[in-house]
Tab-separated table of C-alpha atoms and ligand atoms in Angstrom:
chain	number	residue	atom	x	y	z
A	1	MET	CA	84.443	118.091	127.972
A	2	THR	CA	87.715	116.243	128.546
A	3	SER	CA	90.136	115.354	125.780
A	4	SER	CA	89.054	111.789	126.043
A	5	ASP	CA	85.414	112.604	125.537
A	6	PHE	CA	86.290	114.748	122.514
A	7	VAL	CA	88.305	111.906	121.081
A	8	MET	CA	85.724	109.196	121.825
A	9	ASN	CA	82.872	111.406	120.383
A	10	ASN	CA	84.802	112.143	117.149
A	11	GLU	CA	86.815	108.996	116.870
A	12	LEU	CA	85.527	107.934	113.380
A	13	PRO	CA	86.115	111.398	111.658
A	14	ILE	CA	89.556	111.821	113.415
A	15	ARG	CA	90.607	108.301	112.095
A	16	LEU	CA	89.103	108.794	108.557
A	17	GLY	CA	90.493	112.377	108.306
A	18	PHE	CA	93.996	111.268	109.167
A	19	PHE	CA	93.789	108.122	106.906
A	20	PHE	CA	92.738	110.006	103.779
A	21	SER	CA	94.884	113.092	104.321
A	22	ILE	CA	98.093	110.997	104.989
A	23	PHE	CA	97.086	108.533	102.152
A	24	GLY	CA	96.508	111.448	99.750
A	25	LEU	CA	99.707	113.277	100.709
A	26	MET	CA	101.899	110.173	100.254
A	27	ALA	CA	100.196	109.219	97.032
A	28	VAL	CA	100.832	112.675	95.465
A	29	TRP	CA	104.449	112.579	96.832
A	30	GLU	CA	104.947	109.097	95.164
A	31	ILE	CA	103.847	110.580	91.783
A	32	LEU	CA	106.034	113.685	92.110
A	33	ALA	CA	109.133	112.073	93.444
A	34	PRO	CA	109.112	108.407	93.277
A	35	SER	CA	112.014	106.287	94.596
A	36	ARG	CA	111.704	103.105	92.492
A	37	SER	CA	109.835	102.238	89.268
A	38	LEU	CA	107.032	99.869	90.114
A	39	HIS	CA	106.963	96.291	88.834
A	40	ALA	CA	103.290	95.395	88.738
A	41	SER	CA	100.469	97.505	87.459
A	42	LYS	CA	99.630	100.189	89.917
A	43	ILE	CA	95.832	100.086	89.094
A	44	VAL	CA	95.747	96.352	89.789
A	45	ARG	CA	97.779	96.518	92.959
A	46	TRP	CA	95.997	99.557	94.305
A	47	THR	CA	92.515	98.078	93.598
A	48	ASN	CA	93.451	94.895	95.291
A	49	ASN	CA	95.517	96.126	98.204
A	50	LEU	CA	92.808	98.676	99.134
A	51	GLY	CA	90.046	96.131	98.533
A	52	LEU	CA	91.722	94.037	101.231
A	53	VAL	CA	91.810	97.069	103.535
A	54	PHE	CA	88.111	97.615	102.932
A	55	PHE	CA	87.288	93.953	103.690
A	56	ASN	CA	89.421	93.946	106.748
A	57	THR	CA	87.810	97.109	108.094
A	58	LEU	CA	84.363	95.477	107.564
A	59	VAL	CA	85.282	92.210	109.338
A	60	LEU	CA	86.949	94.065	112.174
A	61	ARG	CA	83.880	96.377	112.885
A	62	LEU	CA	81.709	93.254	112.733
A	63	LEU	CA	83.770	91.151	115.150
A	64	PHE	CA	85.230	93.904	117.362
A	65	PRO	CA	82.701	96.653	117.293
A	66	ALA	CA	84.174	98.177	120.545
A	67	ALA	CA	87.638	97.851	119.107
A	68	ALA	CA	90.750	99.094	121.044
A	69	VAL	CA	89.195	102.350	122.226
A	70	GLY	CA	86.216	100.436	123.701
A	71	THR	CA	88.594	98.209	125.416
A	72	ALA	CA	90.426	101.113	127.034
A	73	PHE	CA	87.094	102.510	128.286
A	74	PHE	CA	86.149	99.047	129.773
A	75	ALA	CA	89.498	98.761	131.400
A	76	ILE	CA	89.048	102.215	133.017
A	77	GLU	CA	85.578	101.318	134.241
A	78	GLN	CA	86.780	97.955	135.729
A	79	GLY	CA	89.919	99.595	137.245
A	80	TRP	CA	92.026	97.061	135.217
A	81	GLY	CA	95.581	97.537	134.130
A	82	TRP	CA	98.706	99.314	135.208
A	83	PHE	CA	97.720	102.894	134.824
A	84	ASN	CA	94.243	102.350	136.340
A	85	TYR	CA	95.870	100.856	139.357
A	86	PHE	CA	98.900	103.057	139.854
A	87	VAL	CA	97.939	106.571	139.289
A	88	ALA	CA	100.404	108.663	137.160
A	89	PRO	CA	100.115	112.240	135.851
A	90	PHE	CA	97.886	112.012	132.636
A	91	TRP	CA	100.507	113.032	130.237
A	92	VAL	CA	103.020	110.670	131.693
A	93	ALA	CA	100.377	107.838	131.337
A	94	VAL	CA	99.758	108.900	127.730
A	95	LEU	CA	103.298	109.116	126.616
A	96	ALA	CA	104.314	105.819	128.344
A	97	SER	CA	101.181	104.016	127.015
A	98	VAL	CA	102.075	105.070	123.432
A	99	LEU	CA	105.776	104.102	123.880
A	100	LEU	CA	104.860	100.712	125.415
A	101	MET	CA	102.119	99.863	122.760
A	102	ASP	CA	104.681	100.631	120.080
A	103	PHE	CA	107.110	98.177	121.650
A	104	PHE	CA	104.516	95.438	121.790
A	105	ILE	CA	103.808	96.106	118.090
A	106	TRP	CA	107.452	95.737	117.365
A	107	LEU	CA	107.619	92.527	119.402
A	108	GLN	CA	104.535	91.169	117.592
A	109	HIS	CA	106.207	91.977	114.280
A	110	VAL	CA	109.248	90.074	115.329
A	111	MET	CA	107.158	87.117	116.365
A	112	VAL	CA	105.144	86.940	113.046
A	113	HIS	CA	108.470	86.592	111.247
A	114	ALA	CA	109.787	83.868	113.684
A	115	VAL	CA	106.865	81.562	114.228
A	116	PRO	CA	106.069	79.596	111.070
A	117	VAL	CA	102.221	79.721	111.324
A	118	LEU	CA	102.228	83.342	111.884
A	119	TRP	CA	104.724	83.963	109.109
A	120	ARG	CA	102.156	82.309	106.778
A	121	LEU	CA	99.816	85.170	107.592
A	122	HIS	CA	102.458	87.855	107.526
A	123	ARG	CA	103.835	86.714	104.071
A	124	VAL	CA	100.638	88.551	102.565
A	125	HIS	CA	102.348	91.880	103.578
A	126	HIS	CA	105.728	90.815	102.239
A	127	ALA	CA	104.479	89.244	99.066
A	128	ASP	CA	103.973	92.644	97.452
A	129	LEU	CA	106.329	92.861	94.645
A	130	ASP	CA	106.494	96.639	94.937
A	131	PHE	CA	106.728	98.856	97.961
A	132	ASP	CA	104.267	101.799	98.122
A	133	VAL	CA	101.739	103.535	100.324
A	134	THR	CA	99.212	100.736	99.797
A	135	THR	CA	101.657	98.115	101.044
A	136	GLY	CA	101.462	99.766	104.404
A	137	THR	CA	97.788	98.927	104.813
A	138	ARG	CA	97.938	95.410	103.193
A	139	PHE	CA	97.688	92.680	105.868
A	140	HIS	CA	95.844	89.279	105.809
A	141	THR	CA	92.389	89.542	107.548
A	142	LEU	CA	93.627	86.904	110.044
A	143	GLU	CA	96.663	88.975	110.926
A	144	ILE	CA	94.498	92.073	111.388
A	145	LEU	CA	92.333	89.903	113.805
A	146	LEU	CA	95.350	88.606	115.568
A	147	SER	CA	96.832	92.244	116.012
A	148	MET	CA	93.427	93.293	117.498
A	149	LEU	CA	93.462	90.462	120.052
A	150	ILE	CA	97.077	91.281	121.046
A	151	LYS	CA	96.138	94.991	121.258
A	152	VAL	CA	93.095	94.323	123.512
A	153	ALA	CA	95.258	92.088	125.841
A	154	VAL	CA	97.948	94.800	125.964
A	155	ILE	CA	95.334	97.442	126.754
A	156	VAL	CA	93.763	95.319	129.473
A	157	LEU	CA	97.185	94.826	131.102
A	158	LEU	CA	98.243	98.304	130.666
A	159	GLY	CA	95.095	100.239	131.355
A	160	PRO	CA	96.142	103.289	129.081
A	161	PRO	CA	94.213	106.519	128.827
A	162	VAL	CA	91.660	106.455	125.873
A	163	LEU	CA	93.511	109.348	124.302
A	164	ALA	CA	96.726	107.254	124.279
A	165	VAL	CA	94.951	104.457	122.376
A	166	VAL	CA	93.597	106.703	119.633
A	167	LEU	CA	96.785	108.672	119.450
A	168	PHE	CA	98.696	105.362	119.042
A	169	GLU	CA	96.358	103.933	116.414
A	170	VAL	CA	96.344	107.294	114.425
A	171	ILE	CA	100.124	107.650	114.584
A	172	LEU	CA	100.739	103.931	113.705
A	173	ASN	CA	98.311	104.212	110.694
A	174	ALA	CA	100.074	107.294	109.401
A	175	THR	CA	103.672	106.297	109.991
A	176	SER	CA	102.817	102.903	108.300
A	177	MET	CA	101.704	104.836	105.176
A	178	PHE	CA	104.621	107.195	105.355
A	179	ASN	CA	107.317	104.545	105.765
A	180	HIS	CA	105.882	102.231	103.015
A	181	ALA	CA	105.643	105.080	100.555
A	182	ASN	CA	107.691	104.855	97.332
A	183	VAL	CA	109.105	108.368	97.880
A	184	LYS	CA	112.577	109.785	97.569
A	185	ILE	CA	113.944	111.595	100.645
A	186	PRO	CA	117.193	113.508	100.508
A	187	ALA	CA	119.880	111.324	102.289
A	188	ALA	CA	120.770	113.939	104.904
A	189	LEU	CA	117.042	114.361	105.831
A	190	ASP	CA	116.525	110.615	105.937
A	191	ARG	CA	119.473	110.220	108.338
A	192	PHE	CA	117.924	112.866	110.601
A	193	LEU	CA	114.433	111.560	110.447
A	194	ARG	CA	115.666	108.006	111.254
A	195	HIS	CA	116.464	109.166	114.794
A	196	ILE	CA	112.710	109.796	115.575
A	197	VAL	CA	110.639	107.818	113.051
A	198	VAL	CA	110.947	104.816	110.780
A	199	THR	CA	111.615	106.243	107.202
A	200	PRO	CA	110.782	104.506	103.913
A	201	ASP	CA	114.447	103.746	103.182
A	202	MET	CA	114.756	102.144	106.634
A	203	HIS	CA	111.570	100.034	106.220
A	204	ARG	CA	112.275	99.159	102.658
A	205	VAL	CA	115.232	97.047	103.781
A	206	HIS	CA	112.649	94.917	105.660
A	207	HIS	CA	110.897	94.162	102.348
A	208	SER	CA	114.047	92.792	100.796
A	209	ILE	CA	113.953	89.240	99.476
A	210	GLU	CA	117.201	88.415	101.265
A	211	ASP	CA	116.716	86.490	104.549
A	212	ASP	CA	118.990	88.594	106.729
A	213	GLU	CA	117.596	91.910	105.430
A	214	ILE	CA	113.945	90.907	105.789
A	215	ASN	CA	114.782	89.942	109.313
A	216	SER	CA	115.808	93.475	110.353
A	217	ASN	CA	114.107	96.894	110.843
A	218	PHE	CA	110.882	95.403	112.389
A	219	GLY	CA	109.697	98.934	113.679
A	220	PHE	CA	106.572	100.492	112.076
A	221	ASN	CA	106.691	103.608	114.052
A	222	LEU	CA	109.647	104.397	116.388
A	223	PRO	CA	113.117	103.345	115.112
A	224	TRP	CA	114.663	102.761	118.576
A	225	TRP	CA	113.606	99.199	119.283
A	226	ASP	CA	115.570	97.858	116.403
A	227	ARG	CA	118.625	99.781	117.514
A	228	LEU	CA	118.134	98.624	121.078
A	229	PHE	CA	117.697	94.956	120.238
A	230	GLY	CA	120.285	94.755	117.470
A	231	THR	CA	117.866	94.233	114.517
A	232	TYR	CA	118.735	97.559	112.734
A	233	ARG	CA	120.214	97.475	109.342
A	234	ALA	CA	121.031	100.801	107.593
A	235	GLU	CA	120.873	99.844	103.857
A	236	PRO	CA	120.274	96.899	101.620
A	237	ARG	CA	123.384	95.252	100.215
A	238	ALA	CA	122.221	95.767	96.521
A	239	GLY	CA	121.128	99.344	97.297
A	240	HIS	CA	117.621	100.785	97.157
A	241	GLN	CA	117.533	100.683	93.384
A	242	GLY	CA	119.165	97.173	92.930
A	243	MET	CA	117.362	95.320	95.760
A	244	THR	CA	114.680	92.785	95.133
A	245	ILE	CA	111.385	93.317	96.888
A	246	GLY	CA	109.107	90.561	98.097
A	247	ILE	CA	109.635	86.873	99.025
A	248	ARG	CA	110.907	83.939	97.042
A	249	ALA	CA	107.875	81.721	97.461
A	250	PHE	CA	105.510	83.942	95.586
A	251	ARG	CA	106.535	86.010	92.500
A	252	THR	CA	103.579	86.149	90.141
A	253	ASP	CA	100.660	88.746	90.139
A	254	LYS	CA	98.129	85.938	90.678
A	255	TRP	CA	99.578	85.521	94.298
A	256	CYS	CA	101.155	88.888	94.797
A	257	SER	CA	98.639	91.415	93.354
A	258	TRP	CA	95.145	89.879	93.035
A	259	LEU	CA	92.900	89.715	96.108
A	260	PRO	CA	91.909	85.941	95.889
A	261	GLY	CA	95.661	85.069	95.835
A	262	LEU	CA	96.435	87.425	98.669
A	263	LEU	CA	93.717	85.793	100.884
A	264	ALA	CA	94.963	82.272	99.948
A	265	ILE	CA	98.726	82.841	100.615
A	266	PRO	CA	98.687	81.650	104.324
A	267	PHE	CA	97.172	78.257	103.170
A	268	VAL	CA	99.537	77.635	100.268
A	269	GLY	CA	102.988	75.872	100.242
A	270	LYS	CA	105.474	75.640	103.164
A	271	ALA	CA	106.254	78.393	105.621
A	272	GLN	CA	109.543	79.072	103.823
A	273	ASN	CA	112.774	78.185	105.330
A	274	TYR	CA	113.786	81.137	107.483
A	275	ALA	CA	111.109	81.204	110.210
A	276	ILE	CA	112.625	80.368	113.656
A	277	ASN	CA	113.036	76.623	113.464
A	278	ARG	CA	113.137	76.310	109.697
A	279	ARG	CA	116.584	77.863	109.039
A	280	GLU	CA	118.730	75.825	106.654
A	281	TRP	CA	120.871	78.465	105.122
A	282	ASP	CA	120.311	77.041	101.762
A	283	ARG	CA	119.655	79.916	99.505
A	284	ASP	CA	118.336	77.807	96.564
A	285	ASN	CA	115.841	75.853	98.806
A	286	LYS	CA	112.541	76.817	97.318
A	287	PRO	CA	109.369	75.955	99.188
B	301	LIG	ZN1	107.459	92.041	108.319
B	302	LIG	ZN1	106.159	96.583	105.738
């Protein structure tokens, strides 16, 4: 049995195993060594954030039963995509595919901040008034579907090995829970880790209410794209304890913590004034 067969036959247990172990690990770490005290009730946020994850998983399985892995198999059968056309050593194809998929996720993240209608969807992730392991899994259903469509397109163009797709999805899921966790990591360790992975302190800057800070550190997984493209920012001006998390447009639990509010956010108000063609540099301009 090849590694791809093993991964395909055990995809669901592999995914769930990683999800629950990393989630559990980060949740315990948050309790033992929290970085910031939480603003909203943890029970309310967790129930609603995880409720959204559950709902998204159902919708995704219904609309995309084959998902990304199925697309990779299909591309291989059809001979579509770069790595099905130009033969490369297996591990080169796996590493290059994981790297390139991570770049496309970074680019997608930049675009959902820049394009007003996409920012409406992505506001759901940013409206969380706190920053913890459940923030990392909290995205509007339409953004999850958009991500899947983009991923399918990238896989069809790239033709990655199936193993690369599973590895990428499992790693991304794990790092997203890690770098959203409300955990304290010693400064020296954080500085070291930042060279290879996006750390909680690095990604927390991206959840700042300040326009310039939220428009930095778009990486979810590898920290290199932000450094390469000039969107890296080491620390928030107000410090990790003093910074305000969230967005200006939504500041109440009705919108920021409860599921009906989260699902409604894309359809409410203006797309705020910092998306690509809405920049006014008027800090008091409320939507
Ligand atoms: Zn973002
Ligand atoms: Zn985030």
